[in-house]
Amino acid sequence: MMSRLNLWLLLALALAFAASLLAGRVWIDPFVPPFAGAELILIDLRLPRACLAVLVGAGLGSAGAAMQAYLRNPLADPGLFGIAPSAALGAVLSLWLGAYGLKLGAWALPLFALLGAGGAMALLGLIAARGGAALFTLAGMMIASLSGALMSLAISLAPSPFALSEIVVWLMGALADRSWSEVWVALPLTLAGLGAFWLAAPALDALTLGEATARSLGVDPRRLQMLLILGVGCTVGGSVAVAGVIGFVGLVVPHLLRPLTDKRPSSLILPSALGGGLLLLLADSLCRLIPLAGGELRLGIALSLLGAPFFLALLWRMRREGFRGGWA
Amino acid sequence: MILTAQDVALAGRLQPLSLVLEPGQVIAICGPNGAGKSSLLSLLAGVQAADAGAVALDGTALSAIPARERARSLGYLAQGGGAAWDLEVEALVALGRLPWQAAPLQRAVSSAGQDAEAVEEALAAMDLLALRHRPLSRLSGGERARAMLARVLAGQPRWILADEPLASLDLGHGLGLLAALRQAANQGAGVVLVLHDLALAMNHADRVLVLDEGRLVADGPPEVALAQGVIEQVWRVKAQWLGEVGARALGLGC
């Protein structure tokens, strides 16, 4: 069943998708005969990049909505589970090994990132197996902190200045110079993650009333936890594997769309996926258009530059209206 | 459906106790703070597992009943429970239908029409029809408490287990809520309430369980379980029942 909100978002997404294919340093006018190389730019550069933006944004947006529902907190972010930093650690490790001359091939980075995400997921599942959301969050934060420390260690021990800059630039997150092979990594993972969130949706609704009440409504907390780990692991792990660390989407998108829904967590997941895809597509197109000496603006930086002041303004408004007991 | 507890215990909170609870009655659990009232209720509701012993519904242990089926039989209202999101009253009450509705990989047990009807009845029983589209953040404490109980009623459970449902209600709405629970009992449901107000328990319950420091110290009709001697022993106050049966008031310190 599609709500009106979902239809509007889908329409906007379709328009933005078409526009993002035409926009860039070289503009493609659909109404004049194509120039030499236009097909190459369209099919091999812009189409996979646009697909990736939608997939990564959809994954991060839906993961944010699911996390906020699971932790019953509008300020929760997919990064809280420690899966994004662990995936980033895996990716950094592959860059590091690459700098030592190991011939790892193009698949190594996404593979290492997914292994990092998988490791964090397994650790989370083992540690938090019998605890509630609080233990789970603490475990996630510790995993994030450990991964962050190891990542800093890897950076400080980088074998060469070149490797150092490669790692740092990669960590900023971007969709530039991506190809279809990244799309084939992100597509199944994003779909699997969305599937997990779909399975978890009724339980997340019940969780609105607290853990005890959710249990009394027939929710199996262990199953819900596993679905969340699986969903966040697939979406966030997949997005880090193909695009690096991209913040704010998972936090801001569900936050912005919640007032337009009936506030049930289950009615926010699909809009957040569509909205996340839309936001990332627009931000990435903007990154391509803004002229910058020495390349283009990194997507991760752009989102934080836009997102943080925007969110601060939102908090400012909330402060003036009075923050009502965690209700956003 | 008979709800039984066989030697159930919770480490540090409840000593082993056994109970047979019959439907069609309003049963009150009373006791001082920390007596184990909420613990007993959450064990009976299947929200928490006992460290020892078992709770059973018509002879089947709760742990052996599929979670959704158990949820359709046992409705549970947590103490002072809030909602994480600012739902409208009707959407909140409809959450009570979750164990009946279709879910991914789960078939619906009721039709959409039956779900809507149950929500409608629950809203009407709790006097919430006029507030159905109001978000929770714009309700008074009492209205919110009624909405929370309406959520339980919408699930049409065989047992209603509520932890201090009257805590933030004014006199009129408190009595209205008790009347709604009495009606549910008359229609065959079992009602178990944690009550702080002994006069309400005295006048409105069919049976009272008195807990003290995790032990069941009295169990019976209110005249017996809440006799002057029990109150003095458990609450350590001087107390005396005044007035007629059915309209008793507790005189304290006389």
GROMACS .gro file of C-alpha atoms in nm, chain B:
model
  254
  329MET     CA    1  -0.979  -1.934   3.089
  330ILE     CA    2  -0.825  -2.003   3.428
  331LEU     CA    3  -0.493  -1.837   3.505
  332THR     CA    4  -0.276  -2.032   3.747
  333ALA     CA    5   0.060  -1.971   3.906
  334GLN     CA    6   0.244  -2.273   4.044
  335ASP     CA    7   0.524  -2.197   4.291
  336VAL     CA    8   0.636  -1.893   4.090
  337ALA     CA    9   0.928  -1.699   4.233
  338LEU     CA   10   1.153  -1.411   4.133
  339ALA     CA   11   1.491  -1.385   4.300
  340GLY     CA   12   1.493  -1.103   4.554
  341ARG     CA   13   1.140  -0.992   4.473
  342LEU     CA   14   0.885  -1.273   4.510
  343GLN     CA   15   0.886  -1.574   4.739
  344PRO     CA   16   0.736  -1.890   4.583
  345LEU     CA   17   0.357  -1.856   4.567
  346SER     CA   18   0.072  -2.039   4.401
  347LEU     CA   19  -0.256  -1.895   4.279
  348VAL     CA   20  -0.565  -2.004   4.090
  349LEU     CA   21  -0.740  -1.705   3.933
  350GLU     CA   22  -1.092  -1.745   3.795
  351PRO     CA   23  -1.226  -1.526   3.517
  352GLY     CA   24  -1.538  -1.316   3.565
  353GLN     CA   25  -1.393  -1.148   3.872
  354VAL     CA   26  -1.214  -0.824   3.950
  355ILE     CA   27  -0.905  -0.922   4.149
  356ALA     CA   28  -0.697  -0.657   4.323
  357ILE     CA   29  -0.332  -0.691   4.421
  358CYS     CA   30  -0.250  -0.469   4.717
  359GLY     CA   31   0.057  -0.415   4.930
  360PRO     CA   32   0.304  -0.152   5.041
  361ASN     CA   33   0.578  -0.016   4.810
  362GLY     CA   34   0.827  -0.285   4.713
  363ALA     CA   35   0.595  -0.570   4.810
  364GLY     CA   36   0.627  -0.732   4.466
  365LYS     CA   37   0.289  -0.631   4.320
  366SER     CA   38   0.422  -0.526   3.978
  367SER     CA   39   0.652  -0.828   3.966
  368LEU     CA   40   0.360  -1.065   4.026
  369LEU     CA   41   0.151  -0.888   3.762
  370SER     CA   42   0.425  -0.904   3.499
  371LEU     CA   43   0.473  -1.275   3.572
  372LEU     CA   44   0.100  -1.337   3.533
  373ALA     CA   45   0.103  -1.140   3.206
  374GLY     CA   46   0.392  -1.343   3.067
  375VAL     CA   47   0.597  -1.026   3.023
  376GLN     CA   48   0.864  -1.160   3.253
  377ALA     CA   49   0.969  -1.520   3.303
  378ALA     CA   50   0.972  -1.661   3.655
  379ASP     CA   51   1.300  -1.783   3.805
  380ALA     CA   52   1.112  -2.086   3.935
  381GLY     CA   53   0.765  -2.227   3.885
  382ALA     CA   54   0.531  -2.153   3.596
  383VAL     CA   55   0.226  -1.949   3.504
  384ALA     CA   56  -0.033  -2.140   3.303
  385LEU     CA   57  -0.345  -2.052   3.109
  386ASP     CA   58  -0.605  -2.333   3.124
  387GLY     CA   59  -0.326  -2.570   3.222
  388THR     CA   60  -0.085  -2.478   2.940
  389ALA     CA   61   0.235  -2.307   3.054
  390LEU     CA   62   0.267  -1.955   2.909
  391SER     CA   63   0.612  -2.045   2.777
  392ALA     CA   64   0.450  -2.316   2.563
  393ILE     CA   65   0.194  -2.081   2.404
  394PRO     CA   66   0.300  -1.896   2.085
  395ALA     CA   67   0.367  -1.530   2.168
  396ARG     CA   68   0.094  -1.384   1.946
  397GLU     CA   69  -0.165  -1.629   2.079
  398ARG     CA   70  -0.065  -1.545   2.436
  399ALA     CA   71  -0.091  -1.174   2.351
  400ARG     CA   72  -0.451  -1.222   2.235
  401SER     CA   73  -0.542  -1.384   2.568
  402LEU     CA   74  -0.348  -1.167   2.814
  403GLY     CA   75  -0.371  -0.789   2.791
  404TYR     CA   76  -0.112  -0.603   2.995
  405LEU     CA   77  -0.101  -0.240   3.099
  406ALA     CA   78   0.236  -0.129   3.234
  407GLN     CA   79   0.259   0.118   3.519
  408GLY     CA   80   0.268   0.479   3.400
  409GLY     CA   81   0.368   0.359   3.053
  410GLY     CA   82   0.419   0.636   2.800
  411ALA     CA   83   0.460   0.630   2.424
  412ALA     CA   84   0.785   0.708   2.247
  413TRP     CA   85   0.612   0.881   1.956
  414ASP     CA   86   0.336   1.137   1.953
  415LEU     CA   87   0.065   0.913   1.807
  416GLU     CA   88  -0.298   1.013   1.774
  417VAL     CA   89  -0.530   0.846   2.023
  418GLU     CA   90  -0.689   0.622   1.762
  419ALA     CA   91  -0.353   0.502   1.628
  420LEU     CA   92  -0.240   0.427   1.982
  421VAL     CA   93  -0.553   0.229   2.062
  422ALA     CA   94  -0.520   0.040   1.733
  423LEU     CA   95  -0.182  -0.092   1.851
  424GLY     CA   96  -0.386  -0.321   2.075
  425ARG     CA   97  -0.493  -0.507   1.760
  426LEU     CA   98  -0.137  -0.598   1.660
  427PRO     CA   99  -0.159  -0.960   1.780
  428TRP     CA  100  -0.470  -1.006   1.566
  429GLN     CA  101  -0.356  -0.838   1.247
  430ALA     CA  102  -0.160  -0.973   0.957
  431ALA     CA  103   0.213  -0.916   0.985
  432PRO     CA  104   0.498  -1.017   0.755
  433LEU     CA  105   0.497  -1.401   0.758
  434GLN     CA  106   0.191  -1.398   0.989
  435ARG     CA  107  -0.171  -1.443   0.895
  436ALA     CA  108  -0.444  -1.217   1.029
  437VAL     CA  109  -0.668  -1.375   1.291
  438SER     CA  110  -0.938  -1.107   1.260
  439SER     CA  111  -1.079  -0.911   0.968
  440ALA     CA  112  -1.013  -0.541   0.917
  441GLY     CA  113  -1.378  -0.481   1.005
  442GLN     CA  114  -1.343  -0.665   1.336
  443ASP     CA  115  -1.029  -0.467   1.413
  444ALA     CA  116  -1.201  -0.135   1.346
  445GLU     CA  117  -1.500  -0.240   1.554
  446ALA     CA  118  -1.285  -0.340   1.850
  447VAL     CA  119  -1.101  -0.006   1.837
  448GLU     CA  120  -1.435   0.178   1.819
  449GLU     CA  121  -1.572  -0.009   2.120
  450ALA     CA  122  -1.259   0.055   2.322
  451LEU     CA  123  -1.266   0.427   2.240
  452ALA     CA  124  -1.631   0.444   2.341
  453ALA     CA  125  -1.577   0.249   2.665
  454MET     CA  126  -1.305   0.492   2.770
  455ASP     CA  127  -1.499   0.802   2.665
  456LEU     CA  128  -1.241   0.892   2.401
  457LEU     CA  129  -1.450   0.918   2.083
  458ALA     CA  130  -1.423   1.297   2.076
  459LEU     CA  131  -1.045   1.282   2.125
  460ARG     CA  132  -0.968   1.013   1.869
  461HIS     CA  133  -0.764   1.240   1.640
  462ARG     CA  134  -0.582   1.425   1.915
  463PRO     CA  135  -0.209   1.357   1.954
  464LEU     CA  136  -0.101   1.216   2.289
  465SER     CA  137   0.108   1.523   2.370
  466ARG     CA  138  -0.210   1.728   2.383
  467LEU     CA  139  -0.393   1.502   2.629
  468SER     CA  140  -0.417   1.553   3.002
  469GLY     CA  141  -0.265   1.289   3.230
  470GLY     CA  142  -0.603   1.134   3.291
  471GLU     CA  143  -0.697   1.127   2.923
  472ARG     CA  144  -0.367   0.959   2.846
  473ALA     CA  145  -0.427   0.695   3.114
  474ARG     CA  146  -0.766   0.622   2.958
  475ALA     CA  147  -0.614   0.596   2.612
  476MET     CA  148  -0.357   0.348   2.744
  477LEU     CA  149  -0.629   0.129   2.894
  478ALA     CA  150  -0.836   0.160   2.575
  479ARG     CA  151  -0.536   0.013   2.392
  480VAL     CA  152  -0.559  -0.295   2.616
  481LEU     CA  153  -0.937  -0.320   2.575
  482ALA     CA  154  -0.905  -0.302   2.195
  483GLY     CA  155  -0.713  -0.629   2.204
  484GLN     CA  156  -1.025  -0.796   2.354
  485PRO     CA  157  -0.811  -1.009   2.585
  486ARG     CA  158  -0.953  -1.287   2.805
  487TRP     CA  159  -0.750  -1.141   3.091
  488ILE     CA  160  -0.682  -0.774   3.161
  489LEU     CA  161  -0.378  -0.722   3.383
  490ALA     CA  162  -0.329  -0.357   3.470
  491ASP     CA  163  -0.064  -0.200   3.691
  492GLU     CA  164  -0.216   0.094   3.878
  493PRO     CA  165  -0.451   0.201   3.598
  494LEU     CA  166  -0.613   0.460   3.826
  495ALA     CA  167  -0.290   0.636   3.925
  496SER     CA  168  -0.353   0.966   3.747
  497LEU     CA  169  -0.731   0.965   3.715
  498ASP     CA  170  -0.974   1.198   3.888
  499LEU     CA  171  -1.258   1.047   4.093
  500GLY     CA  172  -1.516   1.042   3.816
  501HIS     CA  173  -1.296   0.894   3.550
  502GLY     CA  174  -1.145   0.650   3.800
  503LEU     CA  175  -1.489   0.513   3.880
  504GLY     CA  176  -1.577   0.512   3.509
  505LEU     CA  177  -1.269   0.305   3.439
  506LEU     CA  178  -1.354   0.062   3.717
  507ALA     CA  179  -1.705   0.034   3.574
  508ALA     CA  180  -1.561  -0.051   3.232
  509LEU     CA  181  -1.340  -0.317   3.389
  510ARG     CA  182  -1.636  -0.453   3.584
  511GLN     CA  183  -1.831  -0.478   3.260
  512ALA     CA  184  -1.544  -0.671   3.101
  513ALA     CA  185  -1.548  -0.907   3.401
  514ASN     CA  186  -1.924  -0.952   3.370
  515GLN     CA  187  -1.873  -1.046   3.007
  516GLY     CA  188  -1.639  -1.325   3.114
  517ALA     CA  189  -1.294  -1.166   3.116
  518GLY     CA  190  -1.065  -1.190   3.412
  519VAL     CA  191  -0.942  -0.860   3.558
  520VAL     CA  192  -0.633  -0.825   3.777
  521LEU     CA  193  -0.542  -0.478   3.901
  522VAL     CA  194  -0.261  -0.347   4.112
  523LEU     CA  195  -0.436  -0.095   4.337
  524HIS     CA  196  -0.287   0.143   4.589
  525ASP     CA  197  -0.617   0.276   4.717
  526LEU     CA  198  -0.741   0.019   4.969
  527ALA     CA  199  -1.089   0.169   4.979
  528LEU     CA  200  -1.127   0.117   4.604
  529ALA     CA  201  -1.007  -0.242   4.643
  530MET     CA  202  -1.247  -0.292   4.934
  531ASN     CA  203  -1.550  -0.160   4.747
  532HIS     CA  204  -1.484  -0.278   4.392
  533ALA     CA  205  -1.283  -0.601   4.400
  534ASP     CA  206  -1.425  -0.951   4.431
  535ARG     CA  207  -1.098  -1.085   4.559
  536VAL     CA  208  -0.790  -0.921   4.704
  537LEU     CA  209  -0.434  -1.053   4.715
  538VAL     CA  210  -0.217  -0.881   4.974
  539LEU     CA  211   0.159  -0.897   4.926
  540ASP     CA  212   0.421  -0.797   5.177
  541GLU     CA  213   0.795  -0.820   5.118
  542GLY     CA  214   0.747  -1.064   4.833
  543ARG     CA  215   0.515  -1.296   5.025
  544LEU     CA  216   0.142  -1.354   4.977
  545VAL     CA  217   0.007  -1.274   5.322
  546ALA     CA  218  -0.368  -1.263   5.255
  547ASP     CA  219  -0.595  -1.384   4.977
  548GLY     CA  220  -0.971  -1.377   4.980
  549PRO     CA  221  -1.279  -1.156   4.963
  550PRO     CA  222  -1.192  -0.795   5.047
  551GLU     CA  223  -1.365  -0.808   5.389
  552VAL     CA  224  -1.123  -1.084   5.486
  553ALA     CA  225  -0.804  -1.001   5.298
  554LEU     CA  226  -0.820  -0.634   5.393
  555ALA     CA  227  -0.940  -0.685   5.750
  556GLN     CA  228  -0.822  -0.433   6.005
  557GLY     CA  229  -0.565  -0.677   6.145
  558VAL     CA  230  -0.408  -0.737   5.803
  559ILE     CA  231  -0.380  -0.364   5.731
  560GLU     CA  232  -0.219  -0.297   6.066
  561GLN     CA  233   0.026  -0.584   6.021
  562VAL     CA  234   0.123  -0.513   5.657
  563TRP     CA  235   0.105  -0.132   5.629
  564ARG     CA  236   0.192  -0.072   5.996
  565VAL     CA  237  -0.076   0.194   6.038
  566LYS     CA  238  -0.373   0.218   6.267
  567ALA     CA  239  -0.680   0.185   6.047
  568GLN     CA  240  -1.048   0.120   6.074
  569TRP     CA  241  -1.316   0.055   5.811
  570LEU     CA  242  -1.606   0.298   5.829
  571GLY     CA  243  -1.942   0.304   5.655
  572GLU     CA  244  -2.160   0.046   5.482
  573VAL     CA  245  -2.045  -0.256   5.283
  574GLY     CA  246  -1.989  -0.144   4.925
  575ALA     CA  247  -1.922   0.215   5.030
  576ARG     CA  248  -1.646   0.165   5.282
  577ALA     CA  249  -1.396   0.432   5.374
  578LEU     CA  250  -1.072   0.380   5.556
  579GLY     CA  251  -1.031   0.580   5.873
  580LEU     CA  252  -0.664   0.621   5.951
  581GLY     CA  253  -0.493   0.681   6.281
  582CYS     CA  254  -0.805   0.649   6.494
   0.00000   0.00000   0.00000
